[in-house]
Short mmCIF file of C-alpha atoms in Angstrom, two decimals:
data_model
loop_
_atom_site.label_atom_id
_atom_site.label_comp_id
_atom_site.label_asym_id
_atom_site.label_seq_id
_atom_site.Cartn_x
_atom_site.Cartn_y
_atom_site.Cartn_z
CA UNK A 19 -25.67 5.23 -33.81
CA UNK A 20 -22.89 3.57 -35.71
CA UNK A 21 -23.34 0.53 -37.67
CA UNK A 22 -22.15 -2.41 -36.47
CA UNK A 23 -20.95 -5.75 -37.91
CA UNK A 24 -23.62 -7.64 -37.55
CA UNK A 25 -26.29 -4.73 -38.97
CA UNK A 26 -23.83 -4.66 -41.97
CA UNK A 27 -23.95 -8.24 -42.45
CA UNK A 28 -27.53 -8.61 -42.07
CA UNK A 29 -28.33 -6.24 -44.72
CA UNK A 30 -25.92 -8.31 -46.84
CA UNK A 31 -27.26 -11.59 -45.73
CA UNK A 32 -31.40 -10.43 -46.61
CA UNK A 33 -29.22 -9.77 -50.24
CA UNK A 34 -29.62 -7.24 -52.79
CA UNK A 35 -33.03 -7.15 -53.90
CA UNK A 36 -34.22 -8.44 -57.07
CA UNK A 37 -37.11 -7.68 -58.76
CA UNK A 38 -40.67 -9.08 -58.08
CA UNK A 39 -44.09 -8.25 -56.55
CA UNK A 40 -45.90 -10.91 -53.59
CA UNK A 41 -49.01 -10.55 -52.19
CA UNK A 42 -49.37 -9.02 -48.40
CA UNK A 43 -50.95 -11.94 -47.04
CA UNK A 44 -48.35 -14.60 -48.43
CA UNK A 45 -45.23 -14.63 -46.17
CA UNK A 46 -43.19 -13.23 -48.63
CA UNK A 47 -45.56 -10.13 -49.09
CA UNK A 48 -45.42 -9.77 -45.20
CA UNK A 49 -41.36 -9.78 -45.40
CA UNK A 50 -40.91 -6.96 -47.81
CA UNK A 51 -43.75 -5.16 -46.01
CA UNK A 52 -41.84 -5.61 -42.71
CA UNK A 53 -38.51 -4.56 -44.18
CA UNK A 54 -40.51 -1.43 -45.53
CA UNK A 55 -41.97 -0.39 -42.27
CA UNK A 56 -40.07 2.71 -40.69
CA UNK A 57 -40.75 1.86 -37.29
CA UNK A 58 -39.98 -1.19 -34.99
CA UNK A 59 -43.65 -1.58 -33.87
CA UNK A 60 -45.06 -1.73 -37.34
CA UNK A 61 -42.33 -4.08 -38.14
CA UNK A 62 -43.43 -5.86 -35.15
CA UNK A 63 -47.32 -5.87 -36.61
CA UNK A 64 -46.18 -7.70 -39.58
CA UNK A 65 -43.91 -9.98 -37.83
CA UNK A 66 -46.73 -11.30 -35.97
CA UNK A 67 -49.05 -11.92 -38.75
CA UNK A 68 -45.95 -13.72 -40.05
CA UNK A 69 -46.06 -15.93 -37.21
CA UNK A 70 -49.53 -16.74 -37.72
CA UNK A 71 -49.30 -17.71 -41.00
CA UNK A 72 -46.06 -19.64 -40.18
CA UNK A 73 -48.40 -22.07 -38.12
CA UNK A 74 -50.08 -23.36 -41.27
CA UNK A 75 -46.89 -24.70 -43.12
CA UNK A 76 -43.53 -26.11 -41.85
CA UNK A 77 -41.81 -25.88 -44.45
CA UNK A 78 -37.73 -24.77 -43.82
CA UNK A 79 -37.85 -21.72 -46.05
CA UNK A 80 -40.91 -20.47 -44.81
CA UNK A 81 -39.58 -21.18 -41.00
CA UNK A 82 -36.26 -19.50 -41.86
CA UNK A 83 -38.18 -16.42 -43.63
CA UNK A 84 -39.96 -15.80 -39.87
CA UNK A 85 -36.97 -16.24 -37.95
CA UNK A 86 -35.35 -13.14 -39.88
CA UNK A 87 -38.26 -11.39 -39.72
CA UNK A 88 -37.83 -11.83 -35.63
CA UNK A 89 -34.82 -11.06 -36.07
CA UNK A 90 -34.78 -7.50 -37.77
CA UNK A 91 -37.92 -6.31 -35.70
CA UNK A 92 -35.64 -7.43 -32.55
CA UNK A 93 -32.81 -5.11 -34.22
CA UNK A 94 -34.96 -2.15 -34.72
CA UNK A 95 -36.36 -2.38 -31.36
CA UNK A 96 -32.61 -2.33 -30.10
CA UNK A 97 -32.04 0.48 -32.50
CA UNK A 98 -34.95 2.57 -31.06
CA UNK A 99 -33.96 2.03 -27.68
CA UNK A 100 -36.42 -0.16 -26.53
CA UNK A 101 -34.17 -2.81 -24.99
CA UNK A 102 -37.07 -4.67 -23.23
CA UNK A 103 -38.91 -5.18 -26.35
CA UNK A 104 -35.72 -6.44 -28.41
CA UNK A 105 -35.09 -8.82 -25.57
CA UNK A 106 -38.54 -10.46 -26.13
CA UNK A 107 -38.68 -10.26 -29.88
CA UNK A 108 -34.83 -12.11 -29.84
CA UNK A 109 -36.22 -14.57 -26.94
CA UNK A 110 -38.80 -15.56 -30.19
CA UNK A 111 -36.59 -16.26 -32.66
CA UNK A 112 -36.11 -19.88 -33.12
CA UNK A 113 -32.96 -20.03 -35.59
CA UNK A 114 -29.66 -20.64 -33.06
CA UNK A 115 -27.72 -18.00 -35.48
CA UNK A 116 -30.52 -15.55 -36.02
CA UNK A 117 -31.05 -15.47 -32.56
CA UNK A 118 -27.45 -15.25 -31.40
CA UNK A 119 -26.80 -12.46 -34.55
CA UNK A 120 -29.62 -10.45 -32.60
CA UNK A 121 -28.39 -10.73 -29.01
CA UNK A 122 -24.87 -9.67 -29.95
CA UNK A 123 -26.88 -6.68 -31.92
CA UNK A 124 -28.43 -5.42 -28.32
CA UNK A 125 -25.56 -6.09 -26.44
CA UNK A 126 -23.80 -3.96 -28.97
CA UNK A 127 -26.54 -1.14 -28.22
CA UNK A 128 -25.91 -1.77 -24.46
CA UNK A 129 -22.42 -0.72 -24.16
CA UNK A 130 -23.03 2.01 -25.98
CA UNK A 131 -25.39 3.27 -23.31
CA UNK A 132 -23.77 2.14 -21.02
CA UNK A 133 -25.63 -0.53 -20.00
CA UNK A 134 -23.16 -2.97 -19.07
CA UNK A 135 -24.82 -5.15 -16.53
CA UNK A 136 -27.75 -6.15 -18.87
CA UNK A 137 -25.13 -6.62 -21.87
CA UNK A 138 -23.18 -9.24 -19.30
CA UNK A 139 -26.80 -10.83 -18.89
CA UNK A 140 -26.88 -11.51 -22.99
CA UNK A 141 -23.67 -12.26 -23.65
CA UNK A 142 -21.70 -14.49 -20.36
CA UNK A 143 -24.17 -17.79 -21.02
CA UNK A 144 -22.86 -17.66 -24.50
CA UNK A 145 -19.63 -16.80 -23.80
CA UNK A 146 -19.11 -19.93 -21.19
CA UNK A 147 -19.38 -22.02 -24.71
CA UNK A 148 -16.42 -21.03 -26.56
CA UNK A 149 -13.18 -22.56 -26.65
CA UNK A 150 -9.76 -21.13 -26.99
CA UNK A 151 -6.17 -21.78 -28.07
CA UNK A 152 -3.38 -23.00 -26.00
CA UNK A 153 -2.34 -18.77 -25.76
CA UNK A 154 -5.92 -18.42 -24.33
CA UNK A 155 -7.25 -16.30 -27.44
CA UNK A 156 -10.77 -17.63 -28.38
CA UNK A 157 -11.32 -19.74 -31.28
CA UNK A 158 -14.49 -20.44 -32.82
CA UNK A 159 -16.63 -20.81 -35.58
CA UNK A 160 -17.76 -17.64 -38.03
CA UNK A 161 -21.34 -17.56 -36.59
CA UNK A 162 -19.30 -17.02 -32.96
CA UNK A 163 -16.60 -15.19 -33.80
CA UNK A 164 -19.37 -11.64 -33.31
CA UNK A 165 -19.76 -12.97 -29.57
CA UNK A 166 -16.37 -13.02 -28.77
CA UNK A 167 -16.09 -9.59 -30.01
CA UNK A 168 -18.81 -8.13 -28.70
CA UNK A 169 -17.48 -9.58 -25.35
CA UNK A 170 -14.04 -7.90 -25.94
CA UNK A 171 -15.80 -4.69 -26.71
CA UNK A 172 -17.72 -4.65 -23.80
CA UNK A 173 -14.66 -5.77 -21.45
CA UNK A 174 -12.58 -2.56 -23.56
CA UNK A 175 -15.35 -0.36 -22.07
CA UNK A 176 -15.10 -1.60 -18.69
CA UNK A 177 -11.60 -0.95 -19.11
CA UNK A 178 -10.54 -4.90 -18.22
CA UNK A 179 -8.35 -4.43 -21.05
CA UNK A 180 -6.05 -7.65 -20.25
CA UNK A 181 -9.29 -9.82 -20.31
CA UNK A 182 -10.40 -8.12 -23.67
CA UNK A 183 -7.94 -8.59 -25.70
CA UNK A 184 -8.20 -12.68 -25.89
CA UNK A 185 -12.11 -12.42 -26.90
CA UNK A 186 -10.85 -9.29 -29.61
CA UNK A 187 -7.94 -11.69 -30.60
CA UNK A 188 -10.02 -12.75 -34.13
CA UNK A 189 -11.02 -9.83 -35.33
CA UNK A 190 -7.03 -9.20 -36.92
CA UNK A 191 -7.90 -12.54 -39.19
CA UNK A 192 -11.09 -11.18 -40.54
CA UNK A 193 -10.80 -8.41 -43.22
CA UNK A 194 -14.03 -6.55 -43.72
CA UNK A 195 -16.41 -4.65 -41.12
CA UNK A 196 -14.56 -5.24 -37.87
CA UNK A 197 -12.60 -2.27 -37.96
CA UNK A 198 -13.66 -0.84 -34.49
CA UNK A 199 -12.38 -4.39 -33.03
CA UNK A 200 -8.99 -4.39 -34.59
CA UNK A 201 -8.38 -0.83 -32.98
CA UNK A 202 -9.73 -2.06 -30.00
CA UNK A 203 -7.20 -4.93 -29.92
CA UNK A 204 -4.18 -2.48 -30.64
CA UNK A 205 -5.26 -0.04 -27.95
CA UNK A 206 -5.88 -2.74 -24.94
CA UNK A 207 -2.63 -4.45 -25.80
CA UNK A 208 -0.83 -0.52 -25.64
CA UNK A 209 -2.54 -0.07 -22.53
CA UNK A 210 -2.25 -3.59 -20.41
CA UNK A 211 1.00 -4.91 -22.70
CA UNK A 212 2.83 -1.93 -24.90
CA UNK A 213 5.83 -4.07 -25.03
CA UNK A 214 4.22 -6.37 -27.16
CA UNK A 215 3.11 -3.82 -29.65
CA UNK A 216 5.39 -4.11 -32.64
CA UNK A 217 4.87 -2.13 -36.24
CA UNK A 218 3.80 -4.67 -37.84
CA UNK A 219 0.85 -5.14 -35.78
CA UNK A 220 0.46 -0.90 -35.91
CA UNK A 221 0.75 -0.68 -40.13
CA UNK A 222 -1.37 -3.92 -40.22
CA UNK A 223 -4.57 -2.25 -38.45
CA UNK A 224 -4.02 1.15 -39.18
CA UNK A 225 -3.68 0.31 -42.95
CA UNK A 226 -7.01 -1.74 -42.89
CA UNK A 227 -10.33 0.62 -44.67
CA UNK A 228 -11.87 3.63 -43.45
CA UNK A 229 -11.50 6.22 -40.81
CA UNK A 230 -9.26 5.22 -37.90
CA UNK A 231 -10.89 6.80 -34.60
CA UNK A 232 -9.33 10.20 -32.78
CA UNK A 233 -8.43 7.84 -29.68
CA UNK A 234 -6.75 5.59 -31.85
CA UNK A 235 -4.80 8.20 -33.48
CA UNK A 236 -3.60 10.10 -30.19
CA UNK A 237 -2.43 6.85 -28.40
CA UNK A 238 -0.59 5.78 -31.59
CA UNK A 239 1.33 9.16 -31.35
CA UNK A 240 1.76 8.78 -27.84
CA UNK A 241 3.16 5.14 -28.36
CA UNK A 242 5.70 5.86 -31.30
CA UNK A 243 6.79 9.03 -29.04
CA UNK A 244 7.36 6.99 -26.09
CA UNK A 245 9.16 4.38 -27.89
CA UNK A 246 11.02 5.82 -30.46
CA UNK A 247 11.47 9.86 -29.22
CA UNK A 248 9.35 11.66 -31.39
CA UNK A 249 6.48 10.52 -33.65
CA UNK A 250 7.60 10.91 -36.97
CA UNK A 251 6.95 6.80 -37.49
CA UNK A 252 3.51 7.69 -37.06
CA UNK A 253 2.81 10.46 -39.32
CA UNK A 254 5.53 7.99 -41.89
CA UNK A 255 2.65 5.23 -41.32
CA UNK A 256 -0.51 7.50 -41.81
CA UNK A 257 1.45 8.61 -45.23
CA UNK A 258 1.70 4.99 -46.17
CA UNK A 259 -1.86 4.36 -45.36
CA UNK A 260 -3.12 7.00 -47.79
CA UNK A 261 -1.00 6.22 -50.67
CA UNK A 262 -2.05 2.20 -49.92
CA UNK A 263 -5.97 3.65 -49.80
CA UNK A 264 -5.67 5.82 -53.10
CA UNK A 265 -4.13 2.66 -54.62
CA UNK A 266 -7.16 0.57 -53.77
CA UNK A 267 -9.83 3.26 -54.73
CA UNK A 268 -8.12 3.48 -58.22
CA UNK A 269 -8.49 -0.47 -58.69
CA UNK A 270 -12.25 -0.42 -57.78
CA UNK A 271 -12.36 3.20 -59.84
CA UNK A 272 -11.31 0.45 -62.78
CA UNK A 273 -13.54 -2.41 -61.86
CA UNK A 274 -16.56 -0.07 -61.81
CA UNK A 275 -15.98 2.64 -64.85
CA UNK A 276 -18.46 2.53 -67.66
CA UNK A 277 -18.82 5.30 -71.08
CA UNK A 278 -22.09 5.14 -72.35
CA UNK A 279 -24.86 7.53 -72.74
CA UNK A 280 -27.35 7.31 -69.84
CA UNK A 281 -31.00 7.26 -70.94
CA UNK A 282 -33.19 10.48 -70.05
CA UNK A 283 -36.06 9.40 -67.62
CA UNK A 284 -38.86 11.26 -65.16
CA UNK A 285 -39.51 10.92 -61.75
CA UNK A 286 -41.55 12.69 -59.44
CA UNK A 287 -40.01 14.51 -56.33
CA UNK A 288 -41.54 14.64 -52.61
CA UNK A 289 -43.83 17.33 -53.58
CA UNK A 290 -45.06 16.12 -56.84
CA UNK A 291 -42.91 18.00 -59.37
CA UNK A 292 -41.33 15.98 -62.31
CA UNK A 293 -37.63 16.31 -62.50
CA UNK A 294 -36.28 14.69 -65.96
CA UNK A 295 -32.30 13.79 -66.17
CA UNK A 296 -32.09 16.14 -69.26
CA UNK A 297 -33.41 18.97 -66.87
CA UNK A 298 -29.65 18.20 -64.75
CA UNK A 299 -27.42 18.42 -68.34
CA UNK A 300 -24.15 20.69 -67.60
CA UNK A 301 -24.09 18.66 -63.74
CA UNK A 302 -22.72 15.60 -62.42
CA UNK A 303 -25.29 14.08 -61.11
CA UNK A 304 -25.47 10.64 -58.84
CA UNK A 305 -28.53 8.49 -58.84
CA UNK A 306 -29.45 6.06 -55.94
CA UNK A 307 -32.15 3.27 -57.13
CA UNK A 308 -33.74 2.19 -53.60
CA UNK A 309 -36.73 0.94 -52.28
CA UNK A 310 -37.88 0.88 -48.88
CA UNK A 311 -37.77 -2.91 -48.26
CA UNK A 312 -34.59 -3.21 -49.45
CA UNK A 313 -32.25 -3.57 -46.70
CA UNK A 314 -28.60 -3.00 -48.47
CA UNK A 315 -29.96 0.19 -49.62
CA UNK A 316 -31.24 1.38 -46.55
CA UNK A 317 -28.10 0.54 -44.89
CA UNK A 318 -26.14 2.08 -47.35
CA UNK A 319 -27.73 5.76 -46.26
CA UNK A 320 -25.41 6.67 -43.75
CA UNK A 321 -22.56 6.36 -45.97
CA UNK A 322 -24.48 8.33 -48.70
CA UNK A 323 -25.43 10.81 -46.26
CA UNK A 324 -22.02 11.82 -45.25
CA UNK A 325 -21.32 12.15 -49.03
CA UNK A 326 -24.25 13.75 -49.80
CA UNK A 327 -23.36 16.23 -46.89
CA UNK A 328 -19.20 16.41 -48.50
CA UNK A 329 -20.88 18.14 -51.96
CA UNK A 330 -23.75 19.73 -50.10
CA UNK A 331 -22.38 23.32 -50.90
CA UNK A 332 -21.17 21.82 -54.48
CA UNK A 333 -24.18 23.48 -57.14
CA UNK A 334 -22.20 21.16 -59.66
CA UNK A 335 -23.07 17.99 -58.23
CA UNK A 336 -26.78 16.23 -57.56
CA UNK A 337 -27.64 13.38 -55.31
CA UNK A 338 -30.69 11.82 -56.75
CA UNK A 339 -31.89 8.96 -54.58
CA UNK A 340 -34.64 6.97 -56.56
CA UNK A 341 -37.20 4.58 -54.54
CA UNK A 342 -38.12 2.42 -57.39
CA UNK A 343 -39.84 -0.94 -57.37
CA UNK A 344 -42.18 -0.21 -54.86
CA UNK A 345 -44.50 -3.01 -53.34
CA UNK A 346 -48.08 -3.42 -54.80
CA UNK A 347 -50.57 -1.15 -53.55
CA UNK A 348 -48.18 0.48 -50.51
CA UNK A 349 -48.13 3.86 -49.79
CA UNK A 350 -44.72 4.93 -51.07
CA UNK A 351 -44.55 8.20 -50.45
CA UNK A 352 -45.10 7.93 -46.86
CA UNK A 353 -43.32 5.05 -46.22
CA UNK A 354 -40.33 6.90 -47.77
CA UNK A 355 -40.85 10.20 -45.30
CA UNK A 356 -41.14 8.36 -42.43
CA UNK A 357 -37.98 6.08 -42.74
CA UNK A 358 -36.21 9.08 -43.84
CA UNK A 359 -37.85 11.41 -40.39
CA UNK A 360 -36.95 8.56 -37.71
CA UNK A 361 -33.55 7.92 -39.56
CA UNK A 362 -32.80 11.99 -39.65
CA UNK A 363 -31.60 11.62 -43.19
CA UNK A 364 -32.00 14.93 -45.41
CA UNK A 365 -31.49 13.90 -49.27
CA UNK A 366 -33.82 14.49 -51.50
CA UNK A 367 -35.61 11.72 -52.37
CA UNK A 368 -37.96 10.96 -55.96
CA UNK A 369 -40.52 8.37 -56.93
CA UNK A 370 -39.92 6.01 -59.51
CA UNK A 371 -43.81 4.99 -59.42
CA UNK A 372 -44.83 2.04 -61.71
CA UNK A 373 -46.59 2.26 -64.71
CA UNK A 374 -50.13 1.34 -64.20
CA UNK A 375 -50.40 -0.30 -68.16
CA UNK A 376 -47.10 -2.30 -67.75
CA UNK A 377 -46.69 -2.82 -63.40
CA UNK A 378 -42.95 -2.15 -64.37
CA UNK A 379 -40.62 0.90 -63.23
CA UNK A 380 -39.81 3.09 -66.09
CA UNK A 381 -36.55 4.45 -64.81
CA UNK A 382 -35.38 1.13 -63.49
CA UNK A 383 -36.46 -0.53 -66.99
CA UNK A 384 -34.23 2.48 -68.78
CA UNK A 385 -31.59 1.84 -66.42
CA UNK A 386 -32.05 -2.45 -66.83
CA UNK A 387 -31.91 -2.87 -63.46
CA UNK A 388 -31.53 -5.99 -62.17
CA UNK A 389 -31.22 -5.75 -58.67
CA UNK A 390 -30.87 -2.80 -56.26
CA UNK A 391 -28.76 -0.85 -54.55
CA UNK A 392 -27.68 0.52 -57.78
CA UNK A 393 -25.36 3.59 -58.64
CA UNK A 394 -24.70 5.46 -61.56
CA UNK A 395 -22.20 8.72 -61.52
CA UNK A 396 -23.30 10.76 -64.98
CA UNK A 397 -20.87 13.58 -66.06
CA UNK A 398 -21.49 16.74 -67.15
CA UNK A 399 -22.17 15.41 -70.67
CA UNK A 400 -24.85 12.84 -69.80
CA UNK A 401 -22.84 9.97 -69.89
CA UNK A 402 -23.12 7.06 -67.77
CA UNK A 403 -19.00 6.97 -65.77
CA UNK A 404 -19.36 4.44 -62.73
CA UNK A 405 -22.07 2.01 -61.92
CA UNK A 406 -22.03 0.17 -58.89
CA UNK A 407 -24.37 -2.30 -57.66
CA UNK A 408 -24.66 -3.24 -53.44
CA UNK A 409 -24.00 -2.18 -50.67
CA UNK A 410 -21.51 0.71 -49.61
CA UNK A 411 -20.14 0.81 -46.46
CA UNK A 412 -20.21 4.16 -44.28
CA UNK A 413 -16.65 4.24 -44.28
CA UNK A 414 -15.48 3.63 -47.96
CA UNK A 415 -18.91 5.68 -49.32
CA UNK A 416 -17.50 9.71 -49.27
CA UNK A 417 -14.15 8.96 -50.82
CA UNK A 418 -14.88 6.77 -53.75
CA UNK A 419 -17.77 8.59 -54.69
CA UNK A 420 -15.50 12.04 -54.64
CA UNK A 421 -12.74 10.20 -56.64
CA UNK A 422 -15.61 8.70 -58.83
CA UNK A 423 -16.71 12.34 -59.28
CA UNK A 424 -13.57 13.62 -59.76
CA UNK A 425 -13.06 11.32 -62.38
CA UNK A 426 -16.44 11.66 -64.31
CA UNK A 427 -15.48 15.01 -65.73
CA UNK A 428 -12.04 14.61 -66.98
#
């Protein structure tokens, strides 16, 4: 299932996760133990001891901490499938824009399946509430802005195209993670309106990061074809694109390039063998701190995986994807299998396991990590190239790692 905006921002709004231990009967403990769960009901066990606890204090932070909690178990449920159960987990939350972040999430799972009635259910009382310009596209707040799409996206798959493209209207002024929107926009307005297509609209969207879709693409063609006799102006703007793309990968390739030596370290793999960094000399290897609980990492893995799969026939190059910083007394290991089974991820993952003596992470330490997701792209040499700390989207992940790669050895 592809990630959508509001997953992305999620895992950005739980933040990149710091160091520290809690205890699993404190609110916090429960938290991390819920975001380390593999499976929706687990999370769902935690959440409701959460709740329990929550009755003892009223405190905001502690209130808000629950509410997210609600909120991811409702996601996962809607990830699994389960739509009843992510309807009544969402119906708890108590947050207005935790709870509306979480219905647009199911709806979003709904029109995938097909589901469109139930979506309509979720999203038309909420949809009633927002306003619009004087040209009749909506306007509204950030925290309503995902409605409105999600709306759009659902009318684009009823193909109502003319009433789409109003609620799709806002994602063109937003820059990051509402790619599928944009084409969306582009396509209804070809389909209902072509005569108000223009190239500036085209190069805009089609310029914007990561993979344009196949549909997108072929109507594109079809559109400079009809309108201009052949489609050279595409294939002119798809040359553009790539030369605008290798431009911004070579800024970030600046912001994130490092030279030093990187420290040698053990960690244990899946089946208890210790693998040491000095054992990998002569290969470029890319390490992955994660943990479990830690949501930008774990929503960084489909991105990884599609690079992992890009250099999978590459002996030269090793994907090392570290679960460090693991919660006191949890069961690691298995946690780390069965997020990796339900997910149907296949990189090899190894145990940063803290040191009994010191309670600290010895790789992490070596590394001086201060928060995670963390990358580091070592050469051939041993040094330390790239570093990159957060998340990675799934559609910038496989070509700035291959130009980081690239890079690392020259």
């Amino acid at each position: 299932m592809k990630k959508n905006f509001i997953t992305i921002i999620m895992a950005l709004y739980c933040g990149i996760v710091v160091y520290g231990q809690s205890d699993d009967n404190d609110l916090s403990g429960l938290y991390n133990a819920l975001k380390s769960a593999a499976k929706a009901n687990e999370k769902g066990y935690y959440a409701a001891k959460m709740l329990t606890l929550g009755q003892q204090t009223n405190q905001p932070q502690s209130q808000f901490l629950i509410n997210a909690s609600l909120q991811i178990v409702a996601i996962a449920f809607a990830d699994e499938g389960d739509d009843k159960n992510a309807l009544v987990w969402t119906q708890r939350i108590q947050d207005s824009e935790l709870k509306s972040a979480a219905e647009d999430h199911l709806a979003s799972t709904l029109i995938e399946k097909k589901k469109f009635a139930l979506a309509h259910s979720i999203l038309n009382p909420k949809i009633a509430m927002l306003k619009k310009d004087s040209q009749g596209n909506v306007i509204a707040p950030q925290q309503e802005l995902m409605t409105s799409l999600t709306y759009g996206e659902l009318l684009f798959a009823e193909q109502h195209y003319h009433q789409a493209l109003p609620y799709l209207y806002p994602a063109l002024s937003m820059s990051k993670y509402v790619e599928k929107f944009k084409e969306y926009y582009v396509r209804a307005l070809i389909k209902e309106s072509p005569e108000k297509v223009n190239k500036d609209l085209i190069a805009a969207v089609f310029e914007m990061q990561g993979n344009r879709s196949s549909s997108f693409k072929s109507e594109l063609k079809a559109w400079f074809t009809k309108n201009e006799g052949s489609d050279s102006g595409y294939h002119a703007l798809e040359e553009h694109a790539l030369l605008k793309e290798k431009k911004r990968l070579e800024e970030l390739m600046a912001k994130l390039a490092m030279n030093k030596p990187a420290p040698d370290f053990e960690v244990m793999d899946m089946n208890g063998k210790t693998v040491s960094l000095a054992s990998l000399r002569g290969k470029t290897v890319i390490l992955d701190f994660w943990a479990t609980w830690c949501q930008p990492c774990v929503s960084s893995f489909p991105g990884m995986q599609k690079a992992v799969n890009f250099f999978r026939h590459d002996p030269n190059v090793v994907f090392m994807f570290i679960h460090t910083l693991e919660k006191k007394g949890s069961d690691v290991k298995t946690q780390a299998q069965q997020l990796l089974s339900q997910k149907g991820y296949n990189f090899d993952v190894y145990l940063d396991l803290r040191d009994p003596s010191t309670g600290k992470s010895p790789a992490a330490e070596k590394f001086q990590l201060t928060a995670i997701p963390a990358k580091f792209i070592i050469n051939k040499e041993g040094i330390i190239k790239f570093s990159h700390t957060g998340y990675v989207s799934e559609n910038e992940a496989v070509e700035e790692i291959k130009m980081m790669i690239e890079k690392a050895n020259k």
